[in-house]
Amino acid sequence: MEALVIHAPGDLRIEDVPTPQMGPQQLLVRVRCGGICGSDLHYYQHGGFGTVRIQQPMILGHEVAGVIESVGGDVTGFSVGQRAAITPSRPCGLCRYCQQGLQNHCLDMQYYGSAMRMPHVQGAFRQQIVVNPAQVHLLADGVSDAEGALAEPLSVALHAVRRAGPLVGKNVLVTGSGPIGALLVIAARRAGATHITVTDVAEAPLRTALKVGADETLNVGQDAQALARYEADKGFFDVLFEASGNERALAGAFAVLRPRGVIVQVGLGGGPMNLPVNTIVAKEFDLRGAFRFHEEFATAVALLNKRLVDVKPLISATLPYRDASRAFALAADRSRAMKVVLDFD
Ligand code: ZN
């Protein structure tokens, strides 16, 4: 079978790799769709992000859906031909954090397509993959494989929303309108937010934010003062989801966030940020991180299956995996693409 292997920045190869061997407690899945994520792009463009660098060839990808091709003898509840979204989250289940239900902080996490550890964890941009039953979340008829592939980034958004606390009746600001920002709009609305403003420095991603239900979008690239109207009376927004990883976006929101506001930092920045900490003190902000997810994957698939969320407006294009270079170039162009999906069929 073939897989998409990153060797160095810009050096992404389609390679023959051995078909993985399935154990009696596992399933073999034929991958049909894979979404290109920002982290895949970082590996492709820069060889990594922050201190994380590719040090050995690695199969990319962690947002996939496919069809069950074979079921291990000890596995019950699944059958050949069923379609499923596959969670890339593989915590050990044994460490202290897993035992406390904090699987996203697992001490031995084997998250697909991640160079955070050595040897790197191989990813899911491949024609076949062996998975554990806990990773398999069946898709309802009518939910496409591409939508199923978006269960992973939707899970990230759901986890961030959970970190924010109750959103019923809240005014929400989302800074950064990439795929995660747009999915945060969907997830925050589902959780009861009554007003959602989205900012970005580019026009095309803001159009997607409107399509998925934002009340308002503001281009802070064209007008740096676009948020100023919300500064009155110590601020308007109850919750900020910062999805750009940009210091100016985060610090720039402080003036429009009301006292005791909650900041959920979802975007990963390129390095240290300078923040007006005195404002955090004086306005009593809660500054929280949100990293990956675990149980939210099942929620994401349930929401997709019940048609309670619509992620289709995010899907910009579906390209054959053999056109990976073109697909990655497209995914990197924010004026043309939100989420680019690879077709492995
Ligand atoms: Zn663990």
mmCIF file of C-alpha atoms and ligand atoms in Angstrom:
data_model
loop_
_atom_site.group_PDB
_atom_site.id
_atom_site.type_symbol
_atom_site.label_atom_id
_atom_site.label_comp_id
_atom_site.label_asym_id
_atom_site.label_seq_id
_atom_site.Cartn_x
_atom_site.Cartn_y
_atom_site.Cartn_z
ATOM 1 C CA MET A 1 0.000 0.000 0.000
ATOM 2 C CA GLU A 2 0.986 3.614 -0.360
ATOM 3 C CA ALA A 3 1.460 6.366 2.194
ATOM 4 C CA LEU A 4 2.379 10.066 2.231
ATOM 5 C CA VAL A 5 5.762 10.334 3.922
ATOM 6 C CA ILE A 6 7.429 13.611 4.873
ATOM 7 C CA HIS A 7 11.244 13.496 4.785
ATOM 8 C CA ALA A 8 12.142 17.167 5.047
ATOM 9 C CA PRO A 9 10.485 20.530 4.425
ATOM 10 C CA GLY A 10 8.955 20.401 0.951
ATOM 11 C CA ASP A 11 9.964 16.760 0.528
ATOM 12 C CA LEU A 12 6.698 14.824 0.681
ATOM 13 C CA ARG A 13 6.806 11.435 -1.050
ATOM 14 C CA ILE A 14 4.257 8.822 -2.030
ATOM 15 C CA GLU A 15 5.909 5.628 -0.858
ATOM 16 C CA ASP A 16 5.176 1.945 -0.769
ATOM 17 C CA VAL A 17 4.995 0.831 2.845
ATOM 18 C CA PRO A 18 4.200 -2.635 4.209
ATOM 19 C CA THR A 19 0.538 -3.390 4.872
ATOM 20 C CA PRO A 20 0.267 -3.350 8.670
ATOM 21 C CA GLN A 21 -0.386 -6.612 10.492
ATOM 22 C CA MET A 22 -3.623 -6.717 12.440
ATOM 23 C CA GLY A 23 -3.888 -8.418 15.833
ATOM 24 C CA PRO A 24 -6.961 -10.309 17.095
ATOM 25 C CA GLN A 25 -8.089 -7.281 19.115
ATOM 26 C CA GLN A 26 -7.739 -4.823 16.242
ATOM 27 C CA LEU A 27 -9.395 -3.776 12.997
ATOM 28 C CA LEU A 28 -8.005 -3.014 9.556
ATOM 29 C CA VAL A 29 -9.479 0.129 8.011
ATOM 30 C CA ARG A 30 -9.189 1.214 4.388
ATOM 31 C CA VAL A 31 -8.643 4.965 4.627
ATOM 32 C CA ARG A 32 -10.852 6.902 2.227
ATOM 33 C CA CYS A 33 -10.515 10.550 3.252
ATOM 34 C CA GLY A 34 -7.930 12.575 5.132
ATOM 35 C CA GLY A 35 -8.111 16.263 6.046
ATOM 36 C CA ILE A 36 -4.927 18.324 5.823
ATOM 37 C CA CYS A 37 -4.378 20.056 9.165
ATOM 38 C CA GLY A 38 -2.289 23.072 10.054
ATOM 39 C CA SER A 39 0.258 20.819 11.744
ATOM 40 C CA ASP A 40 0.608 18.683 8.578
ATOM 41 C CA LEU A 41 1.235 21.936 6.706
ATOM 42 C CA HIS A 42 3.850 23.023 9.244
ATOM 43 C CA TYR A 43 5.720 19.737 8.794
ATOM 44 C CA TYR A 44 5.472 20.137 5.018
ATOM 45 C CA GLN A 45 6.483 23.795 4.858
ATOM 46 C CA HIS A 46 8.908 24.156 7.765
ATOM 47 C CA GLY A 47 9.700 20.636 8.968
ATOM 48 C CA GLY A 48 7.782 21.217 12.195
ATOM 49 C CA PHE A 49 6.649 23.923 14.599
ATOM 50 C CA GLY A 50 8.103 25.402 17.765
ATOM 51 C CA THR A 51 10.643 22.923 19.106
ATOM 52 C CA VAL A 52 9.004 19.957 17.306
ATOM 53 C CA ARG A 53 11.065 18.914 14.259
ATOM 54 C CA ILE A 54 10.981 15.971 11.864
ATOM 55 C CA GLN A 55 14.028 13.853 12.651
ATOM 56 C CA GLN A 56 13.090 10.768 10.668
ATOM 57 C CA PRO A 57 10.675 9.996 7.806
ATOM 58 C CA MET A 58 7.092 10.186 9.051
ATOM 59 C CA ILE A 59 3.707 9.423 7.522
ATOM 60 C CA LEU A 60 1.603 12.580 7.916
ATOM 61 C CA GLY A 61 -2.059 12.861 8.806
ATOM 62 C CA HIS A 62 -4.437 12.444 11.695
ATOM 63 C CA GLU A 63 -7.879 13.474 10.380
ATOM 64 C CA VAL A 64 -9.213 10.386 8.615
ATOM 65 C CA ALA A 65 -12.289 8.346 7.888
ATOM 66 C CA GLY A 66 -12.611 5.050 6.049
ATOM 67 C CA VAL A 67 -14.212 1.644 5.710
ATOM 68 C CA ILE A 68 -13.660 -1.382 7.918
ATOM 69 C CA GLU A 69 -11.896 -3.972 5.793
ATOM 70 C CA SER A 70 -11.178 -6.651 8.366
ATOM 71 C CA VAL A 71 -12.199 -7.293 11.974
ATOM 72 C CA GLY A 72 -9.980 -9.116 14.459
ATOM 73 C CA GLY A 73 -11.300 -12.369 15.931
ATOM 74 C CA ASP A 74 -11.627 -10.948 19.445
ATOM 75 C CA VAL A 75 -13.428 -7.763 18.336
ATOM 76 C CA THR A 76 -17.210 -7.537 18.647
ATOM 77 C CA GLY A 77 -19.655 -4.863 17.533
ATOM 78 C CA PHE A 78 -18.102 -4.072 14.154
ATOM 79 C CA SER A 79 -18.448 -5.587 10.728
ATOM 80 C CA VAL A 80 -16.679 -5.382 7.389
ATOM 81 C CA GLY A 81 -17.997 -2.577 5.190
ATOM 82 C CA GLN A 82 -19.009 -0.200 7.963
ATOM 83 C CA ARG A 83 -17.792 3.373 7.533
ATOM 84 C CA ALA A 84 -16.137 5.158 10.427
ATOM 85 C CA ALA A 85 -14.216 8.179 11.570
ATOM 86 C CA ILE A 86 -10.941 7.181 13.246
ATOM 87 C CA THR A 87 -9.707 9.101 16.250
ATOM 88 C CA PRO A 88 -5.931 9.659 16.206
ATOM 89 C CA SER A 89 -5.893 9.908 20.005
ATOM 90 C CA ARG A 90 -4.254 6.780 21.429
ATOM 91 C CA PRO A 91 -3.555 7.295 25.133
ATOM 92 C CA CYS A 92 -1.974 4.466 27.113
ATOM 93 C CA GLY A 93 -4.905 4.082 29.504
ATOM 94 C CA LEU A 94 -2.521 3.255 32.368
ATOM 95 C CA CYS A 95 -0.672 6.412 33.368
ATOM 96 C CA ARG A 96 -1.785 8.724 36.161
ATOM 97 C CA TYR A 97 -3.407 11.213 33.758
ATOM 98 C CA CYS A 98 -5.296 8.516 31.859
ATOM 99 C CA GLN A 99 -6.485 7.190 35.215
ATOM 100 C CA GLN A 100 -7.761 10.681 36.062
ATOM 101 C CA GLY A 101 -9.662 10.991 32.777
ATOM 102 C CA LEU A 102 -7.144 13.460 31.362
ATOM 103 C CA GLN A 103 -6.231 11.294 28.380
ATOM 104 C CA ASN A 104 -5.079 14.252 26.284
ATOM 105 C CA HIS A 105 -2.260 14.620 28.839
ATOM 106 C CA CYS A 106 -1.273 10.947 28.658
ATOM 107 C CA LEU A 107 2.396 10.341 29.485
ATOM 108 C CA ASP A 108 2.640 7.797 26.662
ATOM 109 C CA MET A 109 0.323 9.282 24.000
ATOM 110 C CA GLN A 110 0.702 7.812 20.505
ATOM 111 C CA TYR A 111 -1.046 10.509 18.491
ATOM 112 C CA TYR A 112 -0.965 9.886 14.744
ATOM 113 C CA GLY A 113 1.467 11.824 12.619
ATOM 114 C CA SER A 114 3.295 13.550 15.445
ATOM 115 C CA ALA A 115 7.021 14.239 15.694
ATOM 116 C CA MET A 116 6.684 15.235 19.352
ATOM 117 C CA ARG A 117 8.364 11.979 20.385
ATOM 118 C CA MET A 118 11.078 9.647 19.108
ATOM 119 C CA PRO A 119 10.552 7.477 17.267
ATOM 120 C CA HIS A 120 7.859 9.620 15.655
ATOM 121 C CA VAL A 121 4.314 8.286 15.664
ATOM 122 C CA GLN A 122 3.440 7.388 12.075
ATOM 123 C CA GLY A 123 0.307 9.036 10.731
ATOM 124 C CA ALA A 124 -2.845 8.029 8.908
ATOM 125 C CA PHE A 125 -2.345 9.393 5.359
ATOM 126 C CA ARG A 126 -2.107 5.876 3.969
ATOM 127 C CA GLN A 127 -4.369 3.447 2.180
ATOM 128 C CA GLN A 128 -4.772 1.071 5.102
ATOM 129 C CA ILE A 129 -4.372 1.422 8.822
ATOM 130 C CA VAL A 130 -4.654 -0.919 11.810
ATOM 131 C CA VAL A 131 -6.663 0.577 14.662
ATOM 132 C CA ASN A 132 -8.028 -0.368 18.056
ATOM 133 C CA PRO A 133 -11.800 -0.693 18.499
ATOM 134 C CA ALA A 134 -11.849 2.365 20.797
ATOM 135 C CA GLN A 135 -10.647 4.486 17.866
ATOM 136 C CA VAL A 136 -13.504 3.499 15.557
ATOM 137 C CA HIS A 137 -16.605 5.725 15.524
ATOM 138 C CA LEU A 138 -19.224 4.628 13.001
ATOM 139 C CA LEU A 139 -20.639 7.188 10.584
ATOM 140 C CA ALA A 140 -24.353 7.345 9.804
ATOM 141 C CA ASP A 141 -25.597 6.906 6.249
ATOM 142 C CA GLY A 142 -25.519 10.254 4.504
ATOM 143 C CA VAL A 143 -22.541 11.566 6.469
ATOM 144 C CA SER A 144 -19.729 11.681 3.922
ATOM 145 C CA ASP A 145 -16.226 10.370 4.523
ATOM 146 C CA ALA A 146 -14.929 13.935 4.204
ATOM 147 C CA GLU A 147 -17.313 15.099 6.927
ATOM 148 C CA GLY A 148 -16.142 12.147 9.010
ATOM 149 C CA ALA A 149 -12.552 13.278 8.580
ATOM 150 C CA LEU A 150 -13.566 16.614 10.114
ATOM 151 C CA ALA A 151 -14.634 14.899 13.334
ATOM 152 C CA GLU A 152 -11.054 15.364 14.549
ATOM 153 C CA PRO A 153 -10.805 19.169 14.277
ATOM 154 C CA LEU A 154 -14.417 19.420 15.461
ATOM 155 C CA SER A 155 -13.305 17.523 18.569
ATOM 156 C CA VAL A 156 -10.606 20.135 19.150
ATOM 157 C CA ALA A 157 -13.290 22.842 19.031
ATOM 158 C CA LEU A 158 -15.614 20.912 21.345
ATOM 159 C CA HIS A 159 -12.801 20.434 23.845
ATOM 160 C CA ALA A 160 -12.028 24.169 23.757
ATOM 161 C CA VAL A 161 -15.714 24.949 24.319
ATOM 162 C CA ARG A 162 -15.736 22.608 27.287
ATOM 163 C CA ARG A 163 -12.677 24.386 28.697
ATOM 164 C CA ALA A 164 -14.578 27.696 28.450
ATOM 165 C CA GLY A 165 -17.380 26.530 30.741
ATOM 166 C CA PRO A 166 -21.087 27.227 30.138
ATOM 167 C CA LEU A 167 -21.727 29.341 27.028
ATOM 168 C CA VAL A 168 -25.501 29.708 27.280
ATOM 169 C CA GLY A 169 -26.373 33.336 26.642
ATOM 170 C CA LYS A 170 -22.725 34.373 26.293
ATOM 171 C CA ASN A 171 -21.118 36.842 23.887
ATOM 172 C CA VAL A 172 -18.219 35.072 22.222
ATOM 173 C CA LEU A 173 -15.242 36.389 20.282
ATOM 174 C CA VAL A 174 -13.235 34.066 18.045
ATOM 175 C CA THR A 175 -9.907 35.409 16.797
ATOM 176 C CA GLY A 176 -8.569 33.511 13.793
ATOM 177 C CA SER A 177 -10.974 32.072 11.246
ATOM 178 C CA GLY A 178 -9.104 29.019 10.038
ATOM 179 C CA PRO A 179 -10.746 25.596 10.240
ATOM 180 C CA ILE A 180 -10.527 25.550 14.047
ATOM 181 C CA GLY A 181 -11.951 29.077 14.299
ATOM 182 C CA ALA A 182 -14.888 28.165 12.044
ATOM 183 C CA LEU A 183 -15.487 24.947 13.990
ATOM 184 C CA LEU A 184 -15.408 26.981 17.207
ATOM 185 C CA VAL A 185 -18.267 29.058 15.806
ATOM 186 C CA ILE A 186 -20.250 25.866 15.212
ATOM 187 C CA ALA A 187 -19.389 24.384 18.606
ATOM 188 C CA ALA A 188 -19.991 27.605 20.574
ATOM 189 C CA ARG A 189 -23.357 28.125 18.902
ATOM 190 C CA ARG A 190 -24.326 24.532 19.654
ATOM 191 C CA ALA A 191 -23.375 25.205 23.280
ATOM 192 C CA GLY A 192 -25.728 28.177 23.532
ATOM 193 C CA ALA A 193 -23.685 31.283 22.686
ATOM 194 C CA THR A 194 -26.064 34.068 21.664
ATOM 195 C CA HIS A 195 -23.567 36.341 19.929
ATOM 196 C CA ILE A 196 -20.432 35.298 18.036
ATOM 197 C CA THR A 197 -17.992 37.732 16.424
ATOM 198 C CA VAL A 198 -15.072 36.368 14.390
ATOM 199 C CA THR A 199 -11.939 38.283 13.422
ATOM 200 C CA ASP A 200 -9.211 37.502 10.925
ATOM 201 C CA VAL A 201 -6.797 39.374 8.682
ATOM 202 C CA ALA A 202 -8.074 37.701 5.508
ATOM 203 C CA GLU A 203 -11.440 37.972 3.821
ATOM 204 C CA ALA A 204 -12.006 34.444 2.477
ATOM 205 C CA PRO A 205 -11.879 32.610 5.819
ATOM 206 C CA LEU A 206 -14.271 35.178 7.307
ATOM 207 C CA ARG A 207 -16.801 34.322 4.609
ATOM 208 C CA THR A 208 -16.704 30.712 5.819
ATOM 209 C CA ALA A 209 -17.252 31.884 9.402
ATOM 210 C CA LEU A 210 -20.424 33.641 8.259
ATOM 211 C CA LYS A 211 -21.587 30.526 6.410
ATOM 212 C CA VAL A 212 -21.291 28.425 9.564
ATOM 213 C CA GLY A 213 -23.268 30.905 11.616
ATOM 214 C CA ALA A 214 -21.143 33.744 12.976
ATOM 215 C CA ASP A 215 -23.244 36.843 13.756
ATOM 216 C CA GLU A 216 -20.525 39.137 12.520
ATOM 217 C CA THR A 217 -17.066 39.008 10.999
ATOM 218 C CA LEU A 218 -14.439 41.735 11.228
ATOM 219 C CA ASN A 219 -11.341 42.037 9.067
ATOM 220 C CA VAL A 220 -8.744 43.408 11.490
ATOM 221 C CA GLY A 221 -6.168 43.356 8.691
ATOM 222 C CA GLN A 222 -8.086 46.051 6.820
ATOM 223 C CA ASP A 223 -9.187 47.926 9.954
ATOM 224 C CA ALA A 224 -7.065 47.471 13.068
ATOM 225 C CA GLN A 225 -9.724 49.347 15.087
ATOM 226 C CA ALA A 226 -12.602 47.135 13.959
ATOM 227 C CA LEU A 227 -13.178 45.822 17.495
ATOM 228 C CA ALA A 228 -12.984 49.258 19.168
ATOM 229 C CA ARG A 229 -16.769 49.659 19.327
ATOM 230 C CA TYR A 230 -16.823 46.834 21.897
ATOM 231 C CA GLU A 231 -14.496 48.569 24.358
ATOM 232 C CA ALA A 232 -17.253 50.571 26.121
ATOM 233 C CA ASP A 233 -18.056 49.767 29.745
ATOM 234 C CA LYS A 234 -14.951 47.582 30.194
ATOM 235 C CA GLY A 235 -15.759 45.290 27.299
ATOM 236 C CA PHE A 236 -18.540 43.297 25.663
ATOM 237 C CA PHE A 237 -17.373 39.696 25.255
ATOM 238 C CA ASP A 238 -17.679 37.062 27.964
ATOM 239 C CA VAL A 239 -15.435 34.506 26.294
ATOM 240 C CA LEU A 240 -12.525 34.705 23.870
ATOM 241 C CA PHE A 241 -11.447 31.702 21.815
ATOM 242 C CA GLU A 242 -8.020 32.616 20.456
ATOM 243 C CA ALA A 243 -7.454 30.409 17.425
ATOM 244 C CA SER A 244 -4.740 32.280 15.539
ATOM 245 C CA GLY A 245 -1.740 31.798 17.800
ATOM 246 C CA ASN A 246 -0.996 35.453 17.147
ATOM 247 C CA GLU A 247 0.165 37.671 19.997
ATOM 248 C CA ARG A 248 -1.568 40.749 18.586
ATOM 249 C CA ALA A 249 -4.877 38.896 18.292
ATOM 250 C CA LEU A 250 -4.694 37.750 21.904
ATOM 251 C CA ALA A 251 -3.506 40.998 23.465
ATOM 252 C CA GLY A 252 -5.773 43.016 21.159
ATOM 253 C CA ALA A 253 -8.844 41.312 22.571
ATOM 254 C CA PHE A 254 -8.131 42.315 26.170
ATOM 255 C CA ALA A 255 -9.853 45.706 25.776
ATOM 256 C CA VAL A 256 -13.115 44.144 24.538
ATOM 257 C CA LEU A 257 -13.259 41.281 27.042
ATOM 258 C CA ARG A 258 -15.361 42.121 30.099
ATOM 259 C CA PRO A 259 -14.146 41.670 33.680
ATOM 260 C CA ARG A 260 -13.963 37.995 34.739
ATOM 261 C CA GLY A 261 -13.918 37.069 31.069
ATOM 262 C CA VAL A 262 -12.584 33.671 30.052
ATOM 263 C CA ILE A 263 -9.789 33.341 27.506
ATOM 264 C CA VAL A 264 -9.337 29.955 25.892
ATOM 265 C CA GLN A 265 -6.065 29.823 23.975
ATOM 266 C CA VAL A 266 -6.419 27.204 21.231
ATOM 267 C CA GLY A 267 -3.951 28.470 18.636
ATOM 268 C CA LEU A 268 -0.326 27.468 19.037
ATOM 269 C CA GLY A 269 1.991 30.413 18.551
ATOM 270 C CA GLY A 270 5.462 30.359 17.116
ATOM 271 C CA GLY A 271 7.082 31.067 20.475
ATOM 272 C CA PRO A 272 6.839 33.240 23.594
ATOM 273 C CA MET A 273 4.279 36.047 23.630
ATOM 274 C CA ASN A 274 4.319 39.418 25.350
ATOM 275 C CA LEU A 275 1.042 40.053 27.150
ATOM 276 C CA PRO A 276 -0.251 42.972 29.245
ATOM 277 C CA VAL A 277 -0.411 40.860 32.381
ATOM 278 C CA ASN A 278 -1.600 43.845 34.416
ATOM 279 C CA THR A 279 -4.839 43.744 32.436
ATOM 280 C CA ILE A 280 -5.294 40.064 33.263
ATOM 281 C CA VAL A 281 -4.952 41.033 36.934
ATOM 282 C CA ALA A 282 -7.118 44.160 36.846
ATOM 283 C CA LYS A 283 -9.944 42.622 34.811
ATOM 284 C CA GLU A 284 -9.610 39.233 36.554
ATOM 285 C CA PHE A 285 -9.403 37.242 33.333
ATOM 286 C CA ASP A 286 -9.223 33.466 33.378
ATOM 287 C CA LEU A 287 -6.515 32.430 30.904
ATOM 288 C CA ARG A 288 -6.881 28.777 29.905
ATOM 289 C CA GLY A 289 -5.248 26.526 27.347
ATOM 290 C CA ALA A 290 -7.025 23.889 25.284
ATOM 291 C CA PHE A 291 -5.012 21.050 23.765
ATOM 292 C CA ARG A 292 -6.341 18.266 21.552
ATOM 293 C CA PHE A 293 -9.288 16.304 23.035
ATOM 294 C CA HIS A 294 -10.259 12.781 23.949
ATOM 295 C CA GLU A 295 -13.871 11.891 24.734
ATOM 296 C CA GLU A 296 -15.055 14.785 22.568
ATOM 297 C CA PHE A 297 -14.389 12.678 19.461
ATOM 298 C CA ALA A 298 -17.445 10.528 20.192
ATOM 299 C CA THR A 299 -19.462 13.716 20.726
ATOM 300 C CA ALA A 300 -18.244 15.135 17.421
ATOM 301 C CA VAL A 301 -19.306 12.019 15.517
ATOM 302 C CA ALA A 302 -22.670 11.938 17.307
ATOM 303 C CA LEU A 303 -23.318 15.581 16.358
ATOM 304 C CA LEU A 304 -22.389 14.831 12.736
ATOM 305 C CA ASN A 305 -24.513 11.675 12.643
ATOM 306 C CA LYS A 306 -27.539 13.489 14.070
ATOM 307 C CA ARG A 307 -27.046 16.424 11.697
ATOM 308 C CA LEU A 308 -26.824 18.810 14.637
ATOM 309 C CA VAL A 309 -23.779 20.454 13.073
ATOM 310 C CA ASP A 310 -22.874 21.113 9.451
ATOM 311 C CA VAL A 311 -19.163 21.115 8.671
ATOM 312 C CA LYS A 312 -19.600 20.940 4.889
ATOM 313 C CA PRO A 313 -19.007 24.688 4.356
ATOM 314 C CA LEU A 314 -15.425 24.124 5.559
ATOM 315 C CA ILE A 315 -14.553 21.596 2.878
ATOM 316 C CA SER A 316 -12.913 23.582 0.081
ATOM 317 C CA ALA A 317 -11.684 20.786 -2.150
ATOM 318 C CA THR A 318 -11.109 17.054 -2.340
ATOM 319 C CA LEU A 319 -8.013 15.914 -4.261
ATOM 320 C CA PRO A 320 -6.503 12.478 -4.946
ATOM 321 C CA TYR A 321 -3.640 11.679 -2.571
ATOM 322 C CA ARG A 322 -1.365 11.291 -5.567
ATOM 323 C CA ASP A 323 -1.773 15.047 -6.064
ATOM 324 C CA ALA A 324 -0.550 15.643 -2.522
ATOM 325 C CA SER A 325 1.841 18.446 -3.460
ATOM 326 C CA ARG A 326 -0.940 20.349 -5.201
ATOM 327 C CA ALA A 327 -3.287 19.635 -2.287
ATOM 328 C CA PHE A 328 -0.779 20.920 0.287
ATOM 329 C CA ALA A 329 -0.104 24.045 -1.790
ATOM 330 C CA LEU A 330 -3.835 24.678 -1.983
ATOM 331 C CA ALA A 331 -4.286 24.069 1.746
ATOM 332 C CA ALA A 332 -1.591 26.666 2.447
ATOM 333 C CA ASP A 333 -3.431 29.334 0.432
ATOM 334 C CA ARG A 334 -5.969 30.901 2.781
ATOM 335 C CA SER A 335 -7.485 32.941 -0.029
ATOM 336 C CA ARG A 336 -8.561 29.748 -1.792
ATOM 337 C CA ALA A 337 -8.873 27.020 0.812
ATOM 338 C CA MET A 338 -10.200 26.310 4.271
ATOM 339 C CA LYS A 339 -10.026 22.514 4.655
ATOM 340 C CA VAL A 340 -8.507 20.444 1.847
ATOM 341 C CA VAL A 341 -9.339 16.751 1.914
ATOM 342 C CA LEU A 342 -7.215 13.987 0.364
ATOM 343 C CA ASP A 343 -9.053 11.119 -1.303
ATOM 344 C CA PHE A 344 -7.265 7.795 -0.702
ATOM 345 C CA ASP A 345 -9.695 5.611 -2.632
HETATM 346 ZN ZN ZN B 1 -1.696 7.474 29.620
#
